[in-house]
CSV table of C-alpha atoms and ligand atoms in Angstrom, one decimal:
chain,number,residue,atom,x,y,z
A,1,MET,CA,51.5,313.1,93.3
A,2,GLY,CA,52.9,316.0,95.3
A,3,ASP,CA,56.4,314.6,94.8
A,4,ILE,CA,56.5,315.3,91.1
A,5,SER,CA,57.1,319.0,91.5
A,6,ASN,CA,60.1,318.3,93.8
A,7,TYR,CA,62.5,317.2,91.1
A,8,PHE,CA,63.7,320.7,90.2
A,9,GLU,CA,63.8,321.9,93.8
A,10,GLY,CA,67.2,321.7,95.4
A,11,VAL,CA,69.0,321.5,92.1
A,12,THR,CA,71.7,324.1,92.3
A,13,THR,CA,72.7,325.8,89.2
A,14,VAL,CA,75.9,327.8,88.5
A,15,PHE,CA,74.3,329.4,85.4
A,16,ARG,CA,72.3,332.6,85.3
A,17,ASN,CA,72.0,333.0,81.5
A,18,LYS,CA,73.5,330.0,79.7
A,19,ASP,CA,72.5,331.4,76.3
A,20,LEU,CA,75.4,333.7,76.4
A,21,LEU,CA,77.6,330.6,76.0
A,22,GLN,CA,75.8,329.2,73.0
A,23,ILE,CA,78.0,329.4,69.9
A,24,ASP,CA,75.5,331.2,67.7
A,25,HIS,CA,74.8,333.9,70.2
A,26,VAL,CA,75.4,337.3,68.7
A,27,PRO,CA,76.1,340.1,71.2
A,28,ASP,CA,73.9,343.1,70.5
A,29,ASN,CA,76.7,345.6,71.3
A,30,GLU,CA,80.0,346.0,69.6
A,31,ARG,CA,81.7,346.6,72.9
A,32,LEU,CA,81.2,342.9,73.5
A,33,ILE,CA,83.1,342.0,70.3
A,34,ILE,CA,86.7,342.0,71.3
A,35,GLY,CA,89.7,342.8,69.2
A,36,ARG,CA,88.0,342.9,65.8
A,37,GLU,CA,87.8,346.7,65.3
A,38,SER,CA,89.8,346.8,62.1
A,39,GLN,CA,87.9,343.8,60.6
A,40,LEU,CA,84.5,345.3,61.6
A,41,ASN,CA,85.7,348.6,60.0
A,42,ALA,CA,86.8,346.9,56.8
A,43,LEU,CA,83.5,345.1,56.6
A,44,ALA,CA,81.6,348.3,57.2
A,45,THR,CA,83.5,350.0,54.4
A,46,GLY,CA,82.7,347.2,52.0
A,47,LEU,CA,79.0,347.3,52.9
A,48,GLN,CA,78.7,351.1,53.1
A,49,PRO,CA,77.2,351.7,49.7
A,50,ALA,CA,74.2,349.6,50.7
A,51,VAL,CA,73.3,352.2,53.3
A,52,GLU,CA,72.6,354.6,50.4
A,53,GLY,CA,70.8,352.0,48.4
A,54,GLN,CA,73.9,351.2,46.2
A,55,LYS,CA,75.5,347.9,45.4
A,56,PRO,CA,77.8,346.8,48.3
A,57,ASN,CA,81.2,345.3,47.5
A,58,ASN,CA,81.5,341.6,47.5
A,59,VAL,CA,83.9,340.4,50.1
A,60,LEU,CA,85.6,337.1,51.0
A,61,ILE,CA,86.6,336.6,54.6
A,62,TYR,CA,88.8,333.8,55.7
A,63,GLY,CA,90.6,332.8,58.9
A,64,LYS,CA,91.0,329.8,61.1
A,65,THR,CA,88.1,328.4,63.1
A,66,GLY,CA,86.8,330.4,66.0
A,67,THR,CA,88.2,333.7,64.9
A,68,GLY,CA,84.9,335.5,64.8
A,69,LYS,CA,84.1,335.4,61.1
A,70,SER,CA,80.5,334.3,61.4
A,71,LEU,CA,79.9,336.5,64.4
A,72,CYS,CA,81.3,339.7,62.8
A,73,SER,CA,79.4,339.1,59.6
A,74,LYS,CA,76.1,338.5,61.3
A,75,PHE,CA,76.6,341.5,63.6
A,76,MET,CA,77.5,343.8,60.6
A,77,ALA,CA,74.6,342.6,58.6
A,78,ARG,CA,72.3,343.5,61.4
A,79,GLN,CA,73.9,346.9,61.8
A,80,LEU,CA,73.5,347.5,58.1
A,81,VAL,CA,69.8,346.7,58.1
A,82,SER,CA,69.2,349.3,60.8
A,83,ALA,CA,71.5,352.0,59.4
A,84,ALA,CA,69.9,351.6,56.0
A,85,SER,CA,66.4,351.8,57.3
A,86,GLU,CA,67.1,355.2,58.7
A,87,ASN,CA,67.6,356.3,55.1
A,88,ASP,CA,64.4,354.5,54.1
A,89,VAL,CA,66.5,351.9,52.2
A,90,SER,CA,65.3,348.4,52.7
A,91,VAL,CA,68.1,345.9,53.0
A,92,GLY,CA,67.5,342.1,53.1
A,93,VAL,CA,70.1,339.8,54.6
A,94,ALA,CA,70.1,336.1,53.6
A,95,TYR,CA,72.5,334.1,55.9
A,96,VAL,CA,73.1,330.7,54.4
A,97,ASP,CA,75.2,328.0,56.1
A,98,CYS,CA,76.7,326.0,53.2
A,99,PHE,CA,77.6,323.2,55.5
A,100,GLN,CA,73.9,322.5,56.0
A,101,ASP,CA,72.8,323.6,52.5
A,102,SER,CA,75.7,322.4,50.3
A,103,THR,CA,74.3,322.1,46.8
A,104,GLU,CA,73.5,325.1,44.6
A,105,SER,CA,69.8,324.3,44.6
A,106,GLN,CA,69.7,324.1,48.4
A,107,VAL,CA,71.6,327.3,48.7
A,108,ILE,CA,69.2,329.2,46.4
A,109,ARG,CA,66.2,327.7,48.2
A,110,ALA,CA,67.6,328.7,51.6
A,111,LEU,CA,68.4,332.2,50.3
A,112,GLY,CA,65.0,332.6,48.8
A,113,SER,CA,63.0,331.4,51.7
A,114,THR,CA,65.0,333.6,54.2
A,115,ILE,CA,64.3,336.9,52.4
A,116,ASN,CA,60.8,335.9,51.2
A,117,ASP,CA,57.5,337.2,52.6
A,118,GLN,CA,55.0,334.9,51.0
A,119,GLU,CA,52.0,337.0,51.9
A,120,VAL,CA,53.4,339.9,49.9
A,121,THR,CA,55.1,338.1,47.0
A,122,GLY,CA,53.0,335.0,46.6
A,123,GLU,CA,56.2,333.1,45.9
A,124,THR,CA,57.2,329.8,47.6
A,125,PHE,CA,60.4,327.9,48.0
A,126,PRO,CA,59.4,324.3,48.6
A,127,ALA,CA,62.0,321.7,49.5
A,128,SER,CA,61.3,319.7,46.4
A,129,GLY,CA,59.5,319.8,43.1
A,130,VAL,CA,61.0,323.1,41.9
A,131,SER,CA,64.0,323.2,39.7
A,132,THR,CA,67.1,325.2,40.6
A,133,SER,CA,66.6,327.7,37.7
A,134,GLU,CA,63.0,328.2,38.8
A,135,CYS,CA,64.2,328.9,42.4
A,136,TYR,CA,66.6,331.5,41.0
A,137,LYS,CA,63.7,333.2,39.1
A,138,ARG,CA,61.6,333.3,42.2
A,139,ALA,CA,64.5,334.6,44.3
A,140,TRP,CA,65.1,337.4,41.7
A,141,ARG,CA,61.4,338.4,41.8
A,142,VAL,CA,61.4,338.5,45.7
A,143,MET,CA,64.5,340.7,45.6
A,144,ASP,CA,63.0,343.2,43.2
A,145,GLU,CA,59.7,343.3,44.9
A,146,LEU,CA,60.8,343.6,48.5
A,147,TYR,CA,64.3,345.1,48.8
A,148,ASP,CA,66.5,347.9,47.6
A,149,VAL,CA,69.6,345.9,48.5
A,150,VAL,CA,70.1,342.2,49.4
A,151,VAL,CA,73.3,340.9,51.1
A,152,VAL,CA,73.8,337.2,50.8
A,153,VAL,CA,76.2,335.8,53.5
A,154,LEU,CA,77.5,332.4,52.3
A,155,ASP,CA,79.1,331.0,55.4
A,156,GLU,CA,81.3,327.9,55.3
A,157,LEU,CA,81.5,328.4,51.6
A,158,ASP,CA,84.2,325.8,51.1
A,159,LYS,CA,81.7,323.2,52.2
A,160,MET,CA,79.6,323.8,49.0
A,161,ASP,CA,79.9,321.0,46.4
A,162,ASP,CA,80.6,323.5,43.6
A,163,PRO,CA,80.7,327.1,44.7
A,164,ASN,CA,81.6,328.4,41.2
A,165,SER,CA,78.2,328.2,39.6
A,166,ALA,CA,76.2,329.8,42.5
A,167,LEU,CA,78.8,332.6,42.9
A,168,MET,CA,78.7,333.4,39.3
A,169,ASN,CA,74.9,333.5,39.0
A,170,LEU,CA,74.7,335.7,42.1
A,171,SER,CA,77.5,338.0,41.3
A,172,ARG,CA,76.3,338.5,37.7
A,173,ALA,CA,72.6,338.9,38.4
A,174,ALA,CA,72.5,342.6,37.7
A,175,GLU,CA,74.7,342.4,34.7
A,176,ALA,CA,72.7,339.6,33.3
A,177,GLU,CA,69.5,341.6,34.0
A,178,LYS,CA,68.0,339.0,36.3
A,179,ILE,CA,67.3,341.7,38.8
A,180,GLN,CA,66.2,345.1,37.8
A,181,SER,CA,66.1,347.5,40.7
A,182,CYS,CA,67.5,345.5,43.6
A,183,LYS,CA,71.3,345.6,44.2
A,184,LEU,CA,73.0,342.4,45.4
A,185,GLY,CA,76.2,341.9,47.4
A,186,ILE,CA,77.9,338.8,48.6
A,187,ILE,CA,79.9,338.0,51.7
A,188,GLY,CA,81.7,334.7,51.4
A,189,ILE,CA,83.3,333.1,54.4
A,190,SER,CA,85.7,330.2,54.6
A,191,ASN,CA,88.2,328.8,57.1
A,192,LYS,CA,90.3,327.2,54.4
A,193,PRO,CA,93.1,329.5,53.4
A,194,ARG,CA,93.5,327.8,50.1
A,195,PHE,CA,89.8,328.0,49.3
A,196,LYS,CA,90.4,330.6,46.5
A,197,ASP,CA,92.3,328.0,44.5
A,198,ARG,CA,89.1,326.1,44.0
A,199,LEU,CA,87.3,329.0,42.4
A,200,ASN,CA,87.5,329.6,38.7
A,201,GLU,CA,88.8,332.9,37.3
A,202,ARG,CA,85.4,334.6,37.0
A,203,ALA,CA,84.0,333.5,40.4
A,204,ARG,CA,87.3,334.6,42.0
A,205,SER,CA,87.4,338.0,40.4
A,206,SER,CA,83.8,338.8,41.3
A,207,LEU,CA,83.9,337.5,44.8
A,208,CYS,CA,87.3,338.7,45.8
A,209,GLN,CA,86.8,342.4,45.2
A,210,ARG,CA,88.0,342.7,48.8
A,211,ASP,CA,89.2,339.8,50.9
A,212,PHE,CA,90.5,339.9,54.4
A,213,VAL,CA,91.9,337.6,57.0
A,214,PHE,CA,90.7,337.2,60.5
A,215,PRO,CA,93.9,336.4,62.5
A,216,PRO,CA,93.7,334.1,65.6
A,217,TYR,CA,93.3,335.7,69.0
A,218,ASP,CA,96.0,335.9,71.6
A,219,ALA,CA,95.4,334.5,75.1
A,220,ASN,CA,94.7,338.0,76.3
A,221,GLN,CA,91.9,338.6,73.8
A,222,ILE,CA,90.4,335.2,74.5
A,223,GLU,CA,90.4,336.1,78.2
A,224,LYS,CA,88.5,339.3,77.4
A,225,ILE,CA,86.0,337.4,75.2
A,226,LEU,CA,85.2,335.1,78.1
A,227,GLU,CA,85.0,337.9,80.6
A,228,ALA,CA,82.5,339.6,78.4
A,229,ARG,CA,80.3,336.5,78.8
A,230,ASP,CA,80.6,335.9,82.5
A,231,GLY,CA,77.0,337.1,82.9
A,232,ALA,CA,76.2,333.5,81.8
A,233,PHE,CA,77.2,332.5,85.4
A,234,LYS,CA,75.7,333.6,88.7
A,235,ASP,CA,77.8,336.2,90.6
A,236,GLY,CA,80.9,334.8,92.3
A,237,VAL,CA,80.6,331.2,91.2
A,238,LEU,CA,83.7,331.3,89.0
A,239,GLU,CA,87.0,330.6,90.9
A,240,ALA,CA,89.5,333.4,90.1
A,241,GLY,CA,91.7,331.3,87.8
A,242,VAL,CA,88.9,329.8,85.8
A,243,ILE,CA,88.7,332.3,82.9
A,244,PRO,CA,92.5,332.7,82.5
A,245,ARG,CA,92.9,328.9,82.5
A,246,ALA,CA,90.2,328.4,79.9
A,247,ALA,CA,91.8,331.2,77.8
A,248,ALA,CA,95.3,329.7,78.1
A,249,LEU,CA,94.1,326.3,77.1
A,250,ALA,CA,92.1,327.6,74.1
A,251,ALA,CA,95.0,329.7,72.9
A,252,ARG,CA,97.5,326.8,73.0
A,253,GLU,CA,97.2,325.8,69.3
A,254,HIS,CA,95.7,328.9,67.8
A,255,GLY,CA,93.5,331.4,69.5
A,256,ASP,CA,90.1,329.8,69.0
A,257,ALA,CA,87.2,331.7,70.7
A,258,ARG,CA,84.8,328.8,69.9
A,259,LYS,CA,86.9,326.4,71.8
A,260,ALA,CA,87.3,328.8,74.7
A,261,ILE,CA,83.6,329.3,75.0
A,262,ASP,CA,83.0,325.5,74.7
A,263,ILE,CA,85.5,324.8,77.5
A,264,LEU,CA,83.9,327.4,79.8
A,265,ARG,CA,80.4,326.1,79.2
A,266,THR,CA,81.4,322.5,79.6
A,267,ALA,CA,83.3,323.4,82.9
A,268,GLY,CA,80.0,325.0,84.2
A,269,GLU,CA,78.1,321.9,83.2
A,270,MET,CA,80.6,319.6,84.9
A,271,ALA,CA,80.4,321.7,88.1
A,272,GLN,CA,76.6,321.5,87.9
A,273,GLU,CA,76.6,317.8,87.5
A,274,GLU,CA,78.5,317.5,90.7
A,275,GLN,CA,76.1,319.9,92.3
A,276,ALA,CA,79.1,322.1,93.1
A,277,GLU,CA,78.4,325.7,93.9
A,278,THR,CA,81.7,326.9,92.4
A,279,VAL,CA,83.3,326.3,89.1
A,280,TYR,CA,87.0,325.4,89.8
A,281,GLU,CA,90.1,325.2,87.6
A,282,ARG,CA,89.9,321.5,87.8
A,283,HIS,CA,86.5,321.6,86.0
A,284,VAL,CA,88.2,323.6,83.3
A,285,ASP,CA,90.9,321.0,82.8
A,286,ALA,CA,88.4,318.2,82.7
A,287,ALA,CA,86.2,320.3,80.3
A,288,GLN,CA,89.2,320.8,78.0
A,289,VAL,CA,89.8,317.1,77.8
A,290,GLN,CA,86.2,316.4,77.1
A,291,THR,CA,85.8,319.0,74.4
A,292,GLU,CA,89.0,317.9,72.7
A,293,ARG,CA,87.7,314.3,72.8
A,294,ASP,CA,84.3,315.2,71.5
A,295,HIS,CA,85.8,317.2,68.7
A,296,LEU,CA,88.1,314.4,67.7
A,297,ILE,CA,85.3,311.8,67.8
A,298,GLU,CA,83.2,314.1,65.6
A,299,VAL,CA,86.0,314.5,63.0
A,300,LEU,CA,87.3,310.9,63.1
A,301,THR,CA,84.0,309.2,62.8
A,302,GLU,CA,83.8,310.6,59.3
A,303,GLN,CA,87.2,309.1,58.4
A,304,PRO,CA,87.9,305.5,57.2
A,305,PRO,CA,88.9,303.0,59.9
A,306,HIS,CA,92.4,302.8,58.7
A,307,SER,CA,92.9,306.5,59.2
A,308,ARG,CA,92.2,305.9,62.9
A,309,TYR,CA,94.6,303.0,63.0
A,310,VAL,CA,97.3,305.2,61.6
A,311,LEU,CA,96.5,308.0,64.0
A,312,LYS,CA,96.4,305.6,66.9
A,313,SER,CA,99.9,304.4,65.9
A,314,VAL,CA,101.1,308.0,65.9
A,315,ALA,CA,99.6,308.6,69.3
A,316,LEU,CA,101.1,305.4,70.8
A,317,LEU,CA,104.5,306.3,69.5
A,318,ASP,CA,104.1,309.9,70.8
A,319,GLN,CA,103.3,308.6,74.2
A,320,ARG,CA,106.5,306.6,74.3
A,321,MET,CA,108.6,309.5,73.2
A,322,ALA,CA,110.5,311.7,75.6
A,323,ASP,CA,109.3,315.3,75.7
A,324,ASP,CA,109.1,317.1,72.4
A,325,LYS,CA,110.6,314.4,70.2
A,326,ALA,CA,108.7,313.9,67.0
A,327,VAL,CA,107.5,310.6,65.6
A,328,LYS,CA,109.0,309.3,62.3
A,329,SER,CA,106.7,308.1,59.5
A,330,SER,CA,108.7,304.8,59.1
A,331,ASP,CA,108.0,304.0,62.8
A,332,VAL,CA,104.3,304.9,62.3
A,333,ASN,CA,104.1,302.5,59.4
A,334,GLN,CA,105.7,299.7,61.3
A,335,LEU,CA,103.4,300.1,64.4
A,336,TYR,CA,100.4,300.6,62.1
A,337,ARG,CA,101.0,297.2,60.4
A,338,GLN,CA,101.4,295.6,63.8
A,339,ILE,CA,98.2,296.9,65.3
A,340,CYS,CA,96.2,296.2,62.1
A,341,THR,CA,96.9,292.5,62.4
A,342,GLU,CA,97.1,292.2,66.2
A,343,GLN,CA,94.3,294.4,67.3
A,344,TYR,CA,91.9,294.8,64.4
A,345,SER,CA,92.4,291.6,62.3
A,346,SER,CA,92.6,293.7,59.3
A,347,ASP,CA,95.1,293.7,56.4
A,348,PRO,CA,97.3,296.7,56.5
A,349,LEU,CA,97.2,299.2,53.6
A,350,SER,CA,100.2,299.9,51.4
A,351,TRP,CA,102.7,302.6,52.5
A,352,ARG,CA,101.5,304.8,49.8
A,353,ARG,CA,97.9,304.8,51.2
A,354,VAL,CA,99.2,305.3,54.7
A,355,ARG,CA,101.0,308.4,53.5
A,356,ASP,CA,97.8,309.7,52.0
A,357,LEU,CA,96.0,309.1,55.3
A,358,LEU,CA,98.7,311.0,57.1
A,359,HIS,CA,98.3,313.8,54.7
A,360,GLU,CA,94.5,313.8,55.2
A,361,LEU,CA,95.0,313.9,59.0
A,362,GLU,CA,97.3,316.9,58.6
A,363,PHE,CA,94.7,318.6,56.5
A,364,LEU,CA,92.1,318.0,59.3
A,365,GLU,CA,94.6,319.7,61.7
A,366,ILE,CA,94.9,316.6,63.9
A,367,ILE,CA,98.6,316.2,63.2
A,368,GLU,CA,101.3,318.4,62.0
A,369,ARG,CA,104.2,317.2,59.7
A,370,LYS,CA,107.6,318.6,58.9
A,371,ARG,CA,110.3,317.4,56.5
A,372,LYS,CA,113.6,316.9,58.2
A,373,GLY,CA,117.2,316.3,57.2
A,374,ALA,CA,116.6,316.8,53.5
A,375,GLY,CA,120.0,318.4,52.9
A,376,ARG,CA,122.4,317.3,50.2
A,377,GLY,CA,123.3,313.6,50.4
A,378,GLU,CA,120.9,313.1,53.3
A,379,GLY,CA,117.8,311.0,53.0
A,380,GLY,CA,114.9,313.3,54.1
A,381,TYR,CA,112.2,312.0,56.4
A,382,MET,CA,108.9,313.3,57.8
A,383,GLU,CA,108.4,314.1,61.4
A,384,THR,CA,104.9,313.9,62.7
A,385,HIS,CA,103.6,315.8,65.7
A,386,LEU,CA,100.3,315.2,67.4
A,387,LEU,CA,98.3,318.4,68.1
A,388,ASP,CA,96.3,316.9,71.0
A,389,ALA,CA,97.4,314.9,74.0
A,390,PRO,CA,98.1,311.3,73.0
A,391,GLU,CA,95.9,309.8,75.7
A,392,VAL,CA,92.9,311.8,74.4
A,393,VAL,CA,93.5,310.7,70.8
A,394,ILE,CA,93.8,307.1,71.8
A,395,ASP,CA,90.7,307.3,73.9
A,396,ALA,CA,88.7,308.9,71.0
A,397,CYS,CA,89.9,306.3,68.5
A,398,ASP,CA,89.0,303.5,70.9
A,399,ALA,CA,85.6,305.0,71.6
A,400,ILE,CA,84.7,305.1,67.9
A,401,GLU,CA,85.9,301.5,67.5
A,402,SER,CA,83.8,300.2,70.4
A,403,GLU,CA,80.8,302.1,69.2
A,404,ALA,CA,81.1,300.5,65.8
A,405,SER,CA,81.5,296.9,67.1
B,501,ATP,N1,85.9,339.0,69.0
B,501,ATP,C1,84.9,338.3,69.7
B,501,ATP,N2,84.3,338.8,70.7
B,501,ATP,C2,83.3,338.1,71.4
B,501,ATP,N3,83.0,336.8,71.0
B,501,ATP,C3,83.6,336.2,70.0
B,501,ATP,C4,84.6,336.9,69.3
B,501,ATP,N4,85.1,336.1,68.3
B,501,ATP,C5,84.4,335.0,68.4
B,501,ATP,N5,83.5,335.0,69.4
B,501,ATP,C6,82.6,334.0,69.8
B,501,ATP,O1,83.3,332.7,69.6
B,501,ATP,C7,82.5,331.8,68.9
B,501,ATP,C8,83.1,331.4,67.6
B,501,ATP,O2,83.1,332.5,66.7
B,501,ATP,P1,82.6,332.4,65.2
B,501,ATP,O3,81.5,331.4,65.2
B,501,ATP,O4,82.4,333.7,64.7
B,501,ATP,O5,83.9,331.8,64.6
B,501,ATP,P2,84.3,331.5,63.0
B,501,ATP,O6,85.4,332.3,62.7
B,501,ATP,O7,83.0,331.7,62.2
B,501,ATP,O8,84.7,330.0,63.1
B,501,ATP,P3,84.4,328.8,62.0
B,501,ATP,O9,85.4,329.0,60.9
B,501,ATP,O10,84.7,327.5,62.8
B,501,ATP,O11,83.0,328.9,61.6
B,501,ATP,C9,81.1,332.4,68.8
B,501,ATP,O12,80.3,332.0,69.9
B,501,ATP,C10,81.4,333.9,68.9
B,501,ATP,O13,80.3,334.6,69.4
B,502,MG,MG1,81.7,330.3,61.3
């Protein structure tokens, strides 16, 4: 009996407040948001009218993954609510993650239930049994009854099946007299630079009143972002080189703060698993490999098997290459055909399909491709670069295959 309580005794932990390293943690102080002053100012300018109860500008934010788009939007929305309340203006913020809620009906339901207060309005937003148009009507009533201004944050907007219809309905709500007194503003967020191309003329002109880009961080900024979170660890447990190393690794492709924080958290977990009292640089290196592998597995599991066979061929060729030499598509195709039959007993796809798969892998930012030697009279060819270490890519592909079999 008495032994049961002993499990947690003697377990050393390097963490003091691990929540600081959770990805959705929003610092409560702008001093802890590094290097985004001009973006925060631009957002504040766009939202400013709401502080006075007027309609805020709609904005579209885009930038690569881990550049602080979600963080800055959530932070600004929070600031807006408190600044407006000092003027007796009631602002509601509906933050919708369109990756989780990807259809128009899900988005409107999520929006409605976030800003609703059922006891006051009597409205409900059940998961089923209510049409999309009815959800809209309920959401309009909630807005008019409870708020002077509502800001809808549509994060990961490119993941929505068809963003046009929702954007149009939301942006034209006042014009179409769906809402009477409440003013509505939209913040759209995407990490696909070409996202705007998917919008029709009307959705684009209404959403993109202002759009701005969040550029990647440099290694220095990433280092400061990590330092601002070192309270996650107990005093003195981080070896001196740990944060610079994690920052340098995360800034290698593009300055991705999410990746940096993931690496640091994983390094801490690895130290903890070993019951080490210090997080060393070697933990950071191991954490980097693991997070890279986890990320690849997550992305590649969604891809068809032949996409992984093609990628594995690229990785195997890359491994054989000296230094920085790039892999040629014709060699990829040859090796791909060989491993299809020899390792996977599967008929290889046509060269045209292989090319499509390479294109898709490029879109997923797993490989990079450049056209070479396409000058006059020369036959051009594509060079393929792997963005991660070949061993990690091969390992991730194999892990998915053995899971599936
Ligand atoms: N300037 C910053 N200062 C402090 N922390 C930051 C900063 N930028 C990003 N972070 C942290 O890095 C992580 C990733 O940031 P965020 O989620 O905002 O990225 P994102 O641009 O929305 O990426 P994605 O496109 O993948 O959604 C979060 O934990 C966030 O708190
Ligand atoms: Mg985000």
